[in-house]
XYZ file of C-alpha atoms in Angstrom:
579
model
C 80.118 11.058 147.790
C 79.314 11.576 144.410
C 81.907 10.211 141.571
C 80.065 12.497 138.825
C 82.327 14.231 137.036
C 82.534 17.149 135.706
C 82.242 16.630 132.337
C 79.428 14.411 133.148
C 78.146 16.576 135.295
C 78.207 19.710 132.576
C 76.590 17.709 130.260
C 74.172 17.073 132.726
C 73.287 20.543 133.671
C 72.917 21.086 131.139
C 69.879 18.761 129.933
C 68.177 20.595 133.059
C 68.581 23.764 131.313
C 64.569 25.198 129.860
C 66.583 24.484 126.208
C 65.101 20.989 126.535
C 61.120 20.463 127.349
C 59.605 19.170 129.495
C 58.975 15.870 129.493
C 63.033 15.592 128.974
C 64.035 17.572 132.035
C 61.947 15.418 133.822
C 63.717 12.581 133.381
C 66.661 13.411 133.863
C 65.699 14.982 137.541
C 64.133 11.291 138.055
C 67.190 10.062 137.766
C 69.045 12.683 140.176
C 65.707 12.664 143.119
C 65.899 7.869 143.332
C 69.458 8.785 142.795
C 70.053 6.582 140.182
C 73.718 7.479 139.677
C 75.065 4.256 137.585
C 72.537 5.005 134.673
C 73.307 8.832 135.147
C 77.114 8.972 133.594
C 75.992 6.028 131.511
C 74.040 8.604 130.264
C 75.774 11.848 129.965
C 79.511 10.905 130.341
C 79.793 10.938 126.571
C 78.752 12.143 123.452
C 77.115 9.037 120.910
C 79.892 8.505 118.541
C 79.601 6.717 115.106
C 80.635 3.373 115.051
C 81.777 0.709 111.671
C 77.212 1.116 112.301
C 77.122 4.970 113.106
C 74.872 6.086 115.770
C 73.505 3.434 117.786
C 72.370 3.875 121.358
C 69.896 2.555 124.140
C 66.397 4.773 123.848
C 66.942 7.474 127.085
C 67.741 10.623 127.853
C 71.002 12.078 128.244
C 73.709 12.345 125.178
C 74.859 9.240 125.145
C 71.656 8.084 124.696
C 69.454 7.822 121.803
C 66.466 10.407 121.636
C 65.410 13.027 119.783
C 67.431 15.888 120.889
C 70.225 13.163 120.035
C 69.060 12.749 116.507
C 68.126 16.169 116.045
C 72.009 16.805 116.485
C 73.388 14.443 114.259
C 70.848 15.177 111.132
C 71.478 19.204 112.311
C 74.357 18.466 112.176
C 74.918 16.021 108.504
C 72.829 18.877 107.143
C 75.930 21.267 107.949
C 77.905 19.088 105.943
C 76.485 18.034 103.362
C 75.968 21.969 103.243
C 80.215 22.967 103.258
C 79.891 19.393 100.324
C 78.174 20.501 97.792
C 78.333 24.197 97.343
C 76.043 25.450 95.066
C 73.540 22.617 94.997
C 70.436 21.419 95.249
C 70.406 19.087 98.408
C 69.067 15.373 99.476
C 68.378 13.390 101.344
C 66.565 9.810 101.932
C 65.140 8.626 105.065
C 63.081 4.839 105.739
C 63.261 3.489 109.828
C 62.463 -0.162 110.474
C 60.929 -1.581 113.393
C 61.743 -0.758 116.450
C 59.925 1.003 119.052
C 60.569 4.883 117.714
C 61.890 4.569 114.510
C 59.209 6.022 112.634
C 58.411 8.751 115.323
C 62.509 9.128 115.201
C 62.388 9.180 110.616
C 60.334 12.159 111.760
C 61.802 13.514 112.995
C 65.079 13.278 111.018
C 63.222 14.570 107.465
C 62.039 17.262 110.148
C 65.258 18.310 110.072
C 66.537 17.867 107.390
C 63.706 19.829 105.047
C 63.914 22.718 108.255
C 67.411 22.404 106.473
C 66.194 23.584 102.686
C 66.974 20.524 101.419
C 64.985 18.571 99.369
C 63.364 14.227 101.157
C 62.911 10.683 99.873
C 60.614 9.632 103.716
C 59.625 6.077 102.925
C 55.937 5.984 104.422
C 56.339 2.713 105.643
C 58.967 0.917 107.019
C 61.364 -0.881 104.439
C 65.373 -2.203 104.691
C 67.524 -1.078 105.240
C 68.958 -2.092 102.382
C 66.333 -0.267 100.264
C 67.445 2.813 102.065
C 70.268 2.286 99.974
C 69.013 1.320 96.760
C 67.109 4.968 96.682
C 70.546 7.446 98.147
C 71.426 5.409 93.838
C 67.871 5.577 92.795
C 66.748 9.460 93.510
C 70.397 10.473 93.283
C 70.795 12.045 96.685
C 73.924 13.327 98.749
C 73.051 11.248 101.665
C 70.978 8.961 103.120
C 69.309 8.286 107.007
C 68.057 4.511 108.316
C 66.946 4.537 112.094
C 67.461 1.318 113.667
C 69.441 -0.266 115.686
C 69.948 -4.551 113.703
C 69.990 -6.831 115.658
C 70.639 -4.995 119.663
C 68.506 -5.622 122.171
C 64.807 -3.751 122.214
C 65.983 -1.492 124.551
C 68.128 0.804 121.095
C 67.296 2.499 117.825
C 70.308 4.095 116.072
C 71.047 6.132 113.066
C 72.701 4.896 110.431
C 73.782 7.164 107.863
C 75.110 7.117 104.353
C 76.699 9.258 101.555
C 75.891 9.431 97.722
C 77.439 6.345 96.983
C 75.123 4.422 99.440
C 77.037 3.605 101.216
C 77.378 3.843 104.599
C 79.969 6.796 106.069
C 83.328 5.766 105.793
C 86.321 8.099 106.449
C 86.826 11.108 106.247
C 82.872 11.657 106.396
C 82.573 9.492 109.565
C 84.404 11.878 111.483
C 84.324 15.100 109.102
C 80.396 14.908 110.540
C 81.208 14.313 113.559
C 82.905 17.296 114.227
C 79.760 19.615 112.540
C 77.114 17.849 115.297
C 80.090 17.852 118.074
C 80.260 22.029 116.340
C 76.258 21.943 117.143
C 76.895 24.180 121.520
C 72.245 24.342 121.440
C 69.409 22.947 121.054
C 68.770 25.952 119.828
C 71.128 25.200 117.063
C 68.718 22.007 114.998
C 66.405 23.279 113.337
C 62.965 21.464 113.911
C 60.106 22.448 112.488
C 59.546 20.580 109.526
C 58.916 22.302 105.436
C 56.545 20.198 104.681
C 57.806 21.547 101.325
C 60.636 19.509 101.284
C 58.973 16.481 102.087
C 58.739 14.047 99.462
C 56.001 10.422 100.195
C 58.281 7.044 99.407
C 55.033 5.153 98.908
C 54.706 0.762 97.832
C 54.824 1.087 94.439
C 58.253 2.039 94.569
C 59.112 -1.541 95.509
C 58.311 -2.744 92.526
C 61.631 -0.932 91.121
C 63.737 -3.006 93.978
C 62.334 -6.262 93.154
C 62.496 -6.015 89.461
C 65.817 -4.394 89.281
C 66.877 -7.765 91.766
C 65.387 -10.324 89.674
C 67.166 -9.031 86.747
C 70.525 -9.997 88.998
C 69.342 -13.675 88.508
C 72.424 -16.175 87.447
C 69.469 -19.468 86.633
C 65.420 -18.341 86.890
C 64.844 -21.926 83.656
C 66.219 -23.375 87.023
C 64.159 -21.839 89.273
C 61.417 -22.025 87.004
C 62.375 -25.598 86.933
C 62.077 -25.633 91.503
C 60.134 -23.660 92.500
C 58.026 -26.463 94.949
C 61.254 -26.050 96.498
C 59.747 -25.973 100.892
C 61.208 -22.172 101.870
C 60.120 -21.220 105.520
C 60.992 -17.726 105.956
C 60.321 -15.245 109.589
C 61.497 -11.186 109.178
C 62.023 -11.408 113.481
C 59.495 -9.028 114.003
C 61.071 -7.210 111.380
C 61.037 -5.401 107.987
C 61.596 -8.767 105.992
C 57.985 -9.281 105.522
C 57.802 -5.844 104.093
C 59.717 -7.523 101.127
C 61.649 -10.727 101.175
C 57.788 -13.304 101.197
C 56.654 -10.537 98.068
C 61.480 -10.970 96.163
C 61.115 -15.115 96.639
C 57.503 -14.839 94.201
C 59.061 -12.460 91.765
C 62.005 -15.161 91.638
C 59.603 -17.420 91.010
C 59.320 -19.868 93.677
C 55.869 -20.385 95.171
C 56.071 -23.123 99.099
C 57.390 -19.842 100.807
C 55.809 -20.397 105.274
C 55.124 -17.338 106.473
C 56.705 -17.950 110.206
C 53.539 -16.176 111.868
C 54.178 -15.850 115.458
C 56.901 -14.183 114.617
C 55.441 -12.169 110.925
C 53.984 -9.073 113.049
C 56.331 -5.816 112.852
C 56.810 -5.180 116.990
C 59.940 -3.876 118.492
C 59.519 -5.918 121.469
C 60.685 -8.467 120.170
C 57.474 -10.563 121.767
C 59.336 -14.301 120.392
C 62.786 -14.255 121.442
C 65.676 -13.074 123.873
C 67.851 -11.471 120.981
C 66.172 -10.696 117.329
C 69.110 -11.311 115.242
C 69.986 -14.452 113.163
C 73.051 -15.677 114.733
C 71.601 -16.663 117.533
C 69.667 -20.521 117.795
C 67.055 -19.579 119.915
C 66.210 -16.560 117.261
C 65.701 -19.185 114.705
C 64.198 -22.095 116.539
C 60.721 -21.162 116.670
C 61.585 -21.352 111.885
C 63.325 -24.411 113.345
C 61.126 -25.714 114.863
C 58.513 -25.031 111.489
C 60.491 -26.138 108.728
C 61.638 -29.947 110.847
C 57.920 -30.106 110.822
C 57.268 -28.569 107.273
C 60.697 -31.087 105.825
C 61.509 -27.993 104.112
C 64.229 -27.013 102.319
C 65.676 -24.101 103.977
C 64.733 -22.302 105.946
C 65.566 -18.829 106.349
C 65.312 -15.510 108.608
C 66.169 -11.232 109.026
C 66.807 -9.285 111.537
C 64.289 -6.218 112.318
C 66.805 -4.012 109.380
C 67.074 -6.962 107.335
C 70.371 -6.582 106.828
C 71.379 -9.862 108.045
C 70.028 -13.171 107.951
C 70.589 -16.623 109.382
C 70.177 -20.058 107.008
C 69.121 -23.627 108.090
C 69.056 -26.468 105.825
C 69.368 -29.933 106.071
C 71.625 -32.388 107.510
C 73.216 -35.485 107.205
C 71.008 -37.263 108.879
C 67.998 -35.041 107.812
C 67.568 -32.453 110.553
C 67.876 -29.244 109.781
C 70.593 -26.818 111.338
C 71.865 -23.976 111.644
C 74.591 -22.515 109.592
C 77.432 -19.412 110.590
C 77.485 -16.547 108.917
C 81.055 -18.207 107.697
C 79.560 -21.147 106.128
C 76.481 -19.654 104.414
C 78.889 -16.571 102.747
C 80.998 -19.351 101.071
C 78.124 -21.359 99.799
C 77.008 -18.422 98.017
C 80.572 -17.237 97.282
C 81.026 -20.709 95.686
C 77.143 -20.090 94.090
C 77.769 -17.710 92.504
C 81.318 -18.430 90.549
C 80.440 -21.962 89.416
C 76.831 -21.257 88.476
C 78.756 -17.731 86.915
C 81.698 -20.398 85.255
C 79.336 -22.554 84.358
C 77.615 -20.123 81.516
C 80.742 -19.199 81.129
C 80.446 -15.216 82.391
C 83.838 -15.081 84.431
C 85.210 -12.075 83.945
C 89.457 -11.537 84.067
C 88.357 -8.476 86.634
C 85.241 -10.115 88.771
C 85.904 -9.314 92.163
C 85.024 -10.828 95.729
C 85.168 -9.440 99.248
C 85.190 -10.549 102.196
C 86.124 -8.870 105.901
C 89.567 -9.530 107.644
C 87.573 -12.630 110.637
C 84.998 -13.975 107.025
C 86.385 -17.307 106.656
C 89.943 -17.463 104.167
C 87.460 -20.798 102.872
C 85.766 -17.485 100.787
C 89.403 -16.946 99.333
C 90.574 -20.334 99.003
C 86.569 -20.526 96.485
C 87.731 -17.363 94.510
C 90.593 -18.179 94.286
C 90.254 -21.820 92.386
C 87.196 -19.524 90.203
C 91.157 -16.929 89.036
C 88.638 -14.350 90.688
C 90.988 -12.149 93.584
C 89.468 -11.548 96.795
C 89.629 -7.286 98.262
C 89.912 -7.333 102.315
C 88.681 -5.272 104.232
C 88.186 -3.944 107.751
C 85.518 -5.598 109.910
C 81.618 -3.249 108.793
C 80.205 -3.786 105.655
C 80.814 -0.086 105.025
C 84.255 -1.157 103.927
C 83.110 -3.221 101.346
C 80.733 -1.058 100.139
C 83.515 1.411 100.068
C 85.561 -0.866 98.097
C 82.630 -0.580 95.714
C 82.709 2.410 94.898
C 86.392 3.124 94.665
C 86.377 0.065 91.524
C 83.333 0.818 89.713
C 84.052 1.484 86.654
C 87.481 -0.802 86.805
C 86.298 -4.388 88.520
C 84.081 -5.852 88.784
C 81.808 -6.743 92.413
C 79.557 -10.115 93.147
C 79.650 -11.085 96.395
C 80.503 -10.787 98.854
C 80.320 -10.349 103.108
C 80.784 -11.372 106.280
C 80.684 -13.984 109.541
C 77.454 -12.204 111.221
C 75.348 -13.078 108.963
C 75.879 -9.737 106.014
C 75.929 -10.797 102.914
C 75.738 -9.009 99.157
C 75.384 -10.392 95.739
C 75.094 -8.084 93.154
C 75.796 -4.491 92.972
C 72.630 -2.692 93.160
C 73.331 -1.312 96.548
C 76.145 -0.523 98.737
C 75.459 -2.547 101.873
C 74.527 -6.365 102.956
C 71.384 -6.775 101.672
C 68.900 -9.614 103.122
C 66.724 -9.361 100.726
C 68.539 -9.807 97.530
C 70.417 -12.378 99.984
C 66.907 -14.981 100.651
C 65.710 -14.396 96.831
C 70.247 -15.980 96.368
C 69.910 -19.071 98.884
C 66.674 -20.049 97.393
C 68.158 -19.815 93.926
C 71.018 -21.673 95.662
C 69.721 -24.343 97.267
C 67.267 -25.375 93.790
C 70.624 -25.161 92.055
C 71.793 -27.434 94.204
C 68.563 -29.988 94.477
C 68.234 -30.147 90.381
C 71.632 -32.332 90.668
C 70.300 -33.808 93.631
C 73.023 -32.204 96.852
C 71.199 -30.510 99.557
C 73.068 -26.543 100.156
C 74.761 -29.461 103.087
C 76.645 -31.176 101.571
C 77.345 -29.473 98.800
C 79.246 -27.377 102.120
C 80.079 -30.557 102.612
C 81.899 -31.212 99.142
C 83.281 -27.678 100.321
C 85.756 -28.430 103.343
C 86.562 -31.706 101.419
C 88.128 -29.894 98.244
C 89.334 -26.624 99.840
C 90.173 -28.087 104.533
C 87.402 -27.865 106.632
C 86.965 -24.389 107.906
C 85.605 -25.144 112.030
C 85.485 -21.221 113.132
C 83.992 -19.481 115.869
C 83.391 -16.148 117.682
C 82.930 -15.371 121.863
C 81.694 -11.624 122.050
C 82.012 -10.468 125.918
C 79.527 -7.640 127.358
C 80.761 -4.955 129.371
C 77.764 -2.438 129.548
C 78.171 1.883 130.232
C 81.431 3.614 130.626
C 82.561 0.830 133.616
C 82.289 -1.389 130.754
C 83.285 0.460 127.865
C 86.641 1.079 129.736
C 87.329 -2.386 130.862
C 87.168 -3.301 127.136
C 89.485 -1.007 126.141
C 92.141 -2.045 128.811
C 91.908 -5.815 127.903
C 92.534 -4.971 124.689
C 95.793 -2.761 126.792
C 96.833 -5.702 128.476
C 96.745 -7.998 125.537
C 99.130 -5.743 123.854
C 101.358 -5.486 127.053
C 101.819 -9.219 127.292
C 100.977 -10.586 123.007
C 100.812 -15.231 123.997
C 104.194 -16.890 121.577
C 101.414 -19.381 121.460
C 98.037 -20.285 121.322
C 96.050 -23.421 122.592
C 99.815 -24.123 122.036
C 100.504 -24.068 119.367
C 103.464 -21.481 118.501
C 102.650 -17.956 117.238
C 104.245 -17.614 113.139
C 102.500 -13.541 113.208
C 100.477 -10.569 114.776
C 98.588 -8.482 113.207
C 98.286 -5.419 114.357
C 96.283 -3.061 112.883
C 96.027 -0.160 115.063
C 99.695 0.507 114.472
C 99.339 -1.070 110.809
C 102.693 -3.214 111.348
C 102.347 -6.933 111.013
C 105.077 -8.815 112.738
C 107.314 -12.112 113.452
C 107.783 -13.119 116.862
C 110.467 -15.698 115.379
C 112.832 -13.097 113.940
C 111.040 -10.094 115.146
C 110.574 -8.647 110.960
C 107.599 -6.149 110.543
C 105.610 -5.065 107.510
C 103.577 -2.698 106.851
C 99.290 -3.283 106.875
C 97.232 -1.093 104.211
C 94.255 -0.820 105.602
C 92.701 1.784 108.043
C 94.092 1.586 111.480
C 91.573 -0.348 113.605
C 91.791 -1.532 117.402
C 92.384 -5.302 116.084
C 94.457 -7.347 116.316
C 95.245 -10.675 114.940
C 97.779 -13.840 114.955
C 98.130 -16.198 112.683
C 99.557 -19.451 114.303
C 102.335 -21.956 112.185
C 99.498 -23.904 111.324
C 97.448 -21.240 110.143
C 95.040 -20.755 112.046
C 93.356 -17.234 112.693
C 93.097 -15.787 116.149
C 91.674 -11.893 116.054
C 90.304 -9.645 118.650
C 87.644 -7.250 118.886
C 85.998 -4.293 120.216
C 83.171 -4.770 118.511
C 81.795 -0.565 117.072
C 78.255 -1.689 117.307
C 77.204 -3.158 120.677
C 78.994 -2.952 124.161
C 81.465 -5.483 123.872
C 84.321 -7.307 122.939
C 84.073 -10.260 120.020
C 87.633 -12.593 119.628
C 87.229 -14.497 116.492
C 88.863 -18.525 115.679
C 89.354 -20.091 112.495
C 91.186 -23.502 112.600
C 91.220 -25.730 109.211
C 92.311 -28.961 108.490
C 91.959 -31.656 105.519
C 88.519 -33.840 105.075
C 90.196 -36.663 103.023
C 85.867 -38.068 102.766
C 82.666 -37.086 103.222
C 82.572 -40.685 106.528
C 84.925 -37.974 108.381
C 83.490 -35.226 109.357
C 81.526 -35.761 112.300
C 85.067 -36.813 114.058
C 87.391 -34.295 111.724
C 83.988 -31.442 113.189
C 84.880 -33.168 117.003
C 88.524 -32.196 116.814
C 89.267 -29.368 114.742
C 85.991 -28.027 118.396
C 88.472 -29.656 120.371
C 91.639 -26.407 119.377
C 88.784 -24.218 118.783
C 88.141 -23.792 122.775
C 91.807 -24.769 123.331
C 92.930 -21.367 121.692
C 90.221 -19.960 122.677
C 90.944 -20.431 126.516
C 94.486 -19.130 126.160
C 93.500 -15.545 125.033
C 89.196 -15.198 126.535
C 89.902 -14.229 130.014
C 86.477 -12.586 131.561
């Protein structure tokens, strides 16, 4: 007996109509004829929605899949919205794409739809990183931009990141308003697919140099880079767009000893050497780390397919290549940028750094020690970009990041930028090497100065409609049964970002949270531990974050303190993560 609800069945029936091409109709019929009901429901039970990273999903037929019709509808909706927001203006958009299967084809389709709507399109001739798209929006004076990518998701995914005229991803109210425009399209016939060639301008390779030159101008210590030009660097683009720009920028910066991991150098949407093309995963970094160990490298870096996230491995105290997490990388970058600028007398009273609510407070501690303000945002770099745009001309953005390996130094773009980050990580390593220190040694010094922070992330994957409902229920259950202690430690504060209220369980007092609403619960213990729960906006996952801290008196106590904190994290997570 079929369990498909009427709304889902209605969408299926629509996709079987003559509005859709024969290939699409045949694919839908195959799902029906082979009784793939779960796949049919997951493909049609809803329309794809903009989350923290835009439109993202599995490639295939259906309203909840990435295909030419969902991408076409999103683009038509965005085009309609742009015409309403910028009446009587000549509209311009930039379009780029990564190495994923179908990204180039979908990128050209997006250009077709925009051009058919009499919008000028700056279409990258070849695949380029996401930060280049953000840069292009600002450089060409576009009202919008689109990047075809699913970032670090598995190979069956693709996606659509939409940008506004500031070069940042869509935020309120534009994200919701675009969705309304997309949903208002009742027929495929409302989508204009026929390209007007005169409206499409190809962005060629020489544009790279503009981005490279402006990034190079951000260098804080070019003289030290020159002295440390032989710094041993291993880099992997993990079959993605990083290969097009990271080696170029490192060379322009002055680094001459860069080894690219051959096995992962070629762009390939099947990502043949990794399970997930995600530098957060040690497995994805393993080939590069092995190469780094063989070459006795100072640093090992790898970027995700669209080169907006970067992973970093460095020599630990035993000389072995060890992966750092995103909190550690962000803390090191913040410390380097602030200390180097202070050393040169370049810190100003209106300087600031940014981090997200689930990113380590070590960054805030570092900033405070330099008398630099920290702004905190919801999860998603689009919110960091939003702050940068809002404060432009009033305060000066220096550096920001999030624990999910997204960082940006300087304000050339309005999104996380792994190309920019690779250059600054290399400069940072050169700077501290010139002072006889490895990055790992600097990290341990941060821990002795500010306290030893230990963080952990647990992600539970829940696919399809049933998974989405399970994630919703997990958050509802957590709200209905708020823990009074975690790992045996009393909870002193509960922050519910959906209700925009902070509650102190001890006396029931409340205070408002001055951030946009978001489905996040955060628990602060009497020890200052921070534990967060949130559904992912870009993946079928629910994520649990834990950050604990204790003093580290001396480096000799590093291993024991690290082990003690790990045990504490394990106990806390056991109380909140229920699968």
